[in-house]
C-alpha positions as a Python dict, from the first residue, in 0.01 Angstrom:
ca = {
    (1, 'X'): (0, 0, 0),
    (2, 'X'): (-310, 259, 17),
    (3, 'X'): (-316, 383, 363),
    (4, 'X'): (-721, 458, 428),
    (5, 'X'): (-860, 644, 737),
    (6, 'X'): (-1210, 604, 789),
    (7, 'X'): (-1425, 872, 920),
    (8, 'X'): (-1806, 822, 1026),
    (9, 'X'): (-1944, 826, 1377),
    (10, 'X'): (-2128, 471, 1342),
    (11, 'X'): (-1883, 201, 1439),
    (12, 'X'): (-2088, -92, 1284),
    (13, 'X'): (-2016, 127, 947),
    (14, 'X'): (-1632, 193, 1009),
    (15, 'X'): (-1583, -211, 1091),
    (16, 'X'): (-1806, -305, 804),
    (17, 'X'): (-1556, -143, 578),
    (18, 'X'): (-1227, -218, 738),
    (19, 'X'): (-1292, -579, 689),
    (20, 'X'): (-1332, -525, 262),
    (21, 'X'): (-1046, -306, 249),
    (22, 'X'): (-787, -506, 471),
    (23, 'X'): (-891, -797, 282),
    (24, 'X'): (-701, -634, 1),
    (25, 'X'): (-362, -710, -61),
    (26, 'X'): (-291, -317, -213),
    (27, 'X'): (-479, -146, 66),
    (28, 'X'): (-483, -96, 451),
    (29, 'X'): (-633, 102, 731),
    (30, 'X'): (-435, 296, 927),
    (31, 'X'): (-644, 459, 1140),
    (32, 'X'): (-1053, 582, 1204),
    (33, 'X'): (-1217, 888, 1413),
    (34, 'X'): (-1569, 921, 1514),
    (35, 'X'): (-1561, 1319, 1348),
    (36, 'X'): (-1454, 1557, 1187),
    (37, 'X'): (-1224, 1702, 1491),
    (38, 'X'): (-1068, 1344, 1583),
    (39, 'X'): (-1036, 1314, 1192),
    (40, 'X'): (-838, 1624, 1175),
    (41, 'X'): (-596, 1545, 1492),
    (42, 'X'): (-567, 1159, 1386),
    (43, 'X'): (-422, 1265, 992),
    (44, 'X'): (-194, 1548, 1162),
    (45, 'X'): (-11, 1259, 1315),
    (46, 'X'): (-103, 921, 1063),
    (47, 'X'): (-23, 983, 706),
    (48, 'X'): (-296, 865, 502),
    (49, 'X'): (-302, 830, 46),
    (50, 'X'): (-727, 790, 128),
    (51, 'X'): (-1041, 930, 336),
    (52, 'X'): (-1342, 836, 355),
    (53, 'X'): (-1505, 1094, 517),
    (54, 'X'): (-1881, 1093, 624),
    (55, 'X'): (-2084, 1422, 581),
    (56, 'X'): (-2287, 1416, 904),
    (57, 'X'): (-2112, 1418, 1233),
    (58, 'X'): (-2063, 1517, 1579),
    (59, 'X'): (-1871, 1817, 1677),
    (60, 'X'): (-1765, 1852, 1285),
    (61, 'X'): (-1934, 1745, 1007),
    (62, 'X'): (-1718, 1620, 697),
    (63, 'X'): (-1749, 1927, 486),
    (64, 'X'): (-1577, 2134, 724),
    (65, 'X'): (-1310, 1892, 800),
    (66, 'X'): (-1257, 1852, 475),
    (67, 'X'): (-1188, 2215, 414),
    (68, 'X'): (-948, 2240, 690),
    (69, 'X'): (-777, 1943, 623),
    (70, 'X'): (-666, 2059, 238),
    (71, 'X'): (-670, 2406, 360),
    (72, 'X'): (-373, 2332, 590),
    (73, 'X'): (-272, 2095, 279),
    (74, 'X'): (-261, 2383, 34),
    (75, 'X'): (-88, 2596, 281),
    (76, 'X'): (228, 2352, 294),
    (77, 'X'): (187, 2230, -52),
    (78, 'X'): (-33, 1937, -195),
    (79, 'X'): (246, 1702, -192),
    (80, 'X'): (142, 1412, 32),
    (81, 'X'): (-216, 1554, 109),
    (82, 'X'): (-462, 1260, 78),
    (83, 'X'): (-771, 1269, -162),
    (84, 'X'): (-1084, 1253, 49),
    (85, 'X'): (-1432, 1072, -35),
    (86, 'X'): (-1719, 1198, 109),
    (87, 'X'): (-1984, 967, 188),
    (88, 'X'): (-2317, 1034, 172),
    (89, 'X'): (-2639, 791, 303),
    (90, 'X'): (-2864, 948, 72),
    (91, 'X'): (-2768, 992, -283),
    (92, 'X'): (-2620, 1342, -306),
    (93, 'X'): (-2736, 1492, -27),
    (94, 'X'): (-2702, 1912, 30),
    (95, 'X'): (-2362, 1903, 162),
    (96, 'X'): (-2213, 1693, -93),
    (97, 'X'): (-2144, 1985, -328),
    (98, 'X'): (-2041, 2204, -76),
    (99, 'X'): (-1753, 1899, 45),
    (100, 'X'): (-1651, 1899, -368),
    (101, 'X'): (-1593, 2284, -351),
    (102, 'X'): (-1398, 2200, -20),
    (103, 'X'): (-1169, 2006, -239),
    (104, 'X'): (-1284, 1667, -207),
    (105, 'X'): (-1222, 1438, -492),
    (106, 'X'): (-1597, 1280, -540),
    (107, 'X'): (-1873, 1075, -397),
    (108, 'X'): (-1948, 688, -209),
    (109, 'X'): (-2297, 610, -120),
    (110, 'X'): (-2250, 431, 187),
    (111, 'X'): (-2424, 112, 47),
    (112, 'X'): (-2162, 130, -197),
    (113, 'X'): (-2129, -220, -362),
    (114, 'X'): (-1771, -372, -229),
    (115, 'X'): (-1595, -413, -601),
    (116, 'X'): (-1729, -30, -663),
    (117, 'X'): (-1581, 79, -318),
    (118, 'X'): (-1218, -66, -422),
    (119, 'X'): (-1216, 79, -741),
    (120, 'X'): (-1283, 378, -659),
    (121, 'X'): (-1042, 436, -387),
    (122, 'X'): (-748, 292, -627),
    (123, 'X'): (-893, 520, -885),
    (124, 'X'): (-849, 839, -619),
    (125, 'X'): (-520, 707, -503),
    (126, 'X'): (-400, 742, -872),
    (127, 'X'): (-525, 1101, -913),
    (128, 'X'): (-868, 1064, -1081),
    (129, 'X'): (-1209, 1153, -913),
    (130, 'X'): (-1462, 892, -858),
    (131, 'X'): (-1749, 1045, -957),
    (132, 'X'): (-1820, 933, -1302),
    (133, 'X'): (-1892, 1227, -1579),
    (134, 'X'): (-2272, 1176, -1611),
    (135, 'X'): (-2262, 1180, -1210),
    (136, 'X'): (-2091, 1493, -1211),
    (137, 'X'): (-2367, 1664, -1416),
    (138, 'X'): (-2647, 1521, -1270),
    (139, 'X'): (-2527, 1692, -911),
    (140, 'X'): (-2487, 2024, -1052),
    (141, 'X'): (-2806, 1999, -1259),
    (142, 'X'): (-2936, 1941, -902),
    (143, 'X'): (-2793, 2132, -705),
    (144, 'X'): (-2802, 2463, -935),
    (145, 'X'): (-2998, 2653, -701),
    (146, 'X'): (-2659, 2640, -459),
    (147, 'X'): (-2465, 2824, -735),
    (148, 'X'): (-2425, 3173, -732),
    (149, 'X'): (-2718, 3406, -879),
    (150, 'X'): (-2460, 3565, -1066),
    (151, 'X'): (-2159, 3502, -1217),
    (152, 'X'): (-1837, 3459, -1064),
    (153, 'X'): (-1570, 3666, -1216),
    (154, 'X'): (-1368, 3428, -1441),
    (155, 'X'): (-1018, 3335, -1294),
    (156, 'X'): (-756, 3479, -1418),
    (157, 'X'): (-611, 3114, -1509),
    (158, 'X'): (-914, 3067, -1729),
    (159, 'X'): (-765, 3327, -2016),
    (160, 'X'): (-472, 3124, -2007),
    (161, 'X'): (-656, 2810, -2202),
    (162, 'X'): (-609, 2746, -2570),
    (163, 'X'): (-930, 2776, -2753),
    (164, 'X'): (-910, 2404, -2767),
    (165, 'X'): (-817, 2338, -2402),
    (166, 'X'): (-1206, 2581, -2344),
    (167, 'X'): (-1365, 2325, -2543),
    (168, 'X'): (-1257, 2020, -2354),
    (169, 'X'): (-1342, 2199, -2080),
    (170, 'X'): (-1681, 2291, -2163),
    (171, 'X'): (-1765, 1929, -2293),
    (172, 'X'): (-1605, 1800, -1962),
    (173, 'X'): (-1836, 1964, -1785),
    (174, 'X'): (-2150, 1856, -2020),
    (175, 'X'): (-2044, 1490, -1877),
    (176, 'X'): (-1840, 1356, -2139),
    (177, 'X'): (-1576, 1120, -2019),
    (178, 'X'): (-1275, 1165, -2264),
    (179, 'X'): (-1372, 864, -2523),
    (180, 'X'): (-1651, 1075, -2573),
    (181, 'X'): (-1438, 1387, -2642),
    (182, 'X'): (-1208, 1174, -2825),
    (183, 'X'): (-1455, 1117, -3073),
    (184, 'X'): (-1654, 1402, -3064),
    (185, 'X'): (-1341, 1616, -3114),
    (186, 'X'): (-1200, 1383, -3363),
    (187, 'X'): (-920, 1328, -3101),
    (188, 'X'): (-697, 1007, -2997),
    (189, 'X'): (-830, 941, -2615),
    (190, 'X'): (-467, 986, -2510),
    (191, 'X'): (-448, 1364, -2685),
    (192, 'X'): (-803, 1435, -2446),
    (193, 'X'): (-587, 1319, -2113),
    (194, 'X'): (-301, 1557, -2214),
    (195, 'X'): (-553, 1849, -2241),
    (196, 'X'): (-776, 1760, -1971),
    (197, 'X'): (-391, 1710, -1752),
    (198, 'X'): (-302, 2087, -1891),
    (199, 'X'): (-633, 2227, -1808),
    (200, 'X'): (-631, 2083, -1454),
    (201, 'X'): (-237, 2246, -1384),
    (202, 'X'): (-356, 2579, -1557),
    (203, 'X'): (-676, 2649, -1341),
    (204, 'X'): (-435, 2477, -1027),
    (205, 'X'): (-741, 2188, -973),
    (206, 'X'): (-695, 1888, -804),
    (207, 'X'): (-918, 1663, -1065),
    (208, 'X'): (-1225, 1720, -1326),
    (209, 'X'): (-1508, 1706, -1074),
    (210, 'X'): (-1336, 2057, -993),
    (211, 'X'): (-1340, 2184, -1320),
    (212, 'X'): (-1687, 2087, -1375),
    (213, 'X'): (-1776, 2311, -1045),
    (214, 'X'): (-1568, 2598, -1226),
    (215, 'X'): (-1731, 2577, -1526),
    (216, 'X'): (-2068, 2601, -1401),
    (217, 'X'): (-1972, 2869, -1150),
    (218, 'X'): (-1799, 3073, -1474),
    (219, 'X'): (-2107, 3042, -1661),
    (220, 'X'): (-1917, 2850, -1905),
    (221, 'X'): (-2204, 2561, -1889),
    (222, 'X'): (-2557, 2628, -1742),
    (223, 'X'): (-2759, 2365, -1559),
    (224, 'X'): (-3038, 2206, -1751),
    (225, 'X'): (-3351, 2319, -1511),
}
């Protein structure tokens, strides 16, 4: 079973939600806070595999909580941390990016058709991010006046790529999903997964929406303006 917590301060929302996923037979909810603070007390005592973690709350917003609660996750290890999905009411809205760089694994608009809301929380629960390539690129192209006016040192990690690990990494982050590197590298599809797997354990990221962040904050690819 997926255990879910919901986070969001409107209760109409929470219940709305709780009846799609318990009407799954893989998933259930094991618990739900009105913020970020209740969040972070509720999942130090209720396991959870899921989040789904509004953005704007009471007493702490999502971003925040989000950064505490894989802070403290990292800290012990990222064994058993659960993957969080922020939700947003507005279609990327200015904290979004910041929650992504907090570690979250990706995006739900909260009018989020049911069938797309179950995929992508089995998707997360099986280690990929939710937010499709094109998606990915489309928020940084957007939200390029966030990023750094200069370049951020390159991590030490990122010398440690093969020349051909780089260039998944580059076209990763130009919002190919890996059939498109497949054939644009002249690759088999399963060959892309085992270097996009590698590149993810060398640079110590959770999934690719994180290595799109580091290349753009690298300099590695530049937002279209």
């Amino acid at each position: 079973m997926i255990r879910i917590v919901l986070v969001d301060d409107q209760e109409l929302l929470r219940t709305g939600f709780r009846m799609i996923l318990e009407a799954q037979q893989d998933m259930t909810v094991v618990g739900e806070a009105p913020d970020g603070l209740a969040a972070l007390d509720l999942l130090g005592r209720c396991p959870a595999d899921v989040v789904l973690m509004d953005v704007r709350m009471p007493k702490l917003d999502g971003v925040e909580a989000t950064r505490r609660l894989l802070g403290a996750a990292r800290g012990g290890g990222l064994d058993g941390a659960p993957r969080v999905l922020i939700l947003t009411t507005f279609d990327l809205d200015e904290y979004a990016f910041a929650a992504i760089k907090a570690g979250a694994s990706g995006f739900l608009l909260k009018d989020v058709p049911p069938a797309e809301l179950l995929t992508a929380i089995r998707a997360v629960h099986s280690g990929d991010a939710v937010v499709a390539p094109s998606t990915t690129r489309r928020l940084l192209d957007r939200f390029a006046p966030m990023l750094p006016a200069a370049e951020a040192p390159p991590p030490p990690s990122l010398a440690g790529l093969t020349e051909r690990e780089r260039e998944v990494l580059i076209l990763i982050a130009q919002g190919l999903s890996n059939a498109e590197i497949a054939a644009k590298l002249v690759l088999s599809e399963a060959t892309v997964k085992t270097h996009v797997g590698r590149i993810l354990m060398k640079l110590e990221l959770r999934d690719r929406v994180q290595a799109v962040v580091l290349a753009y904050e690298t300099g590695l690819v530049r937002p279209s303006r």
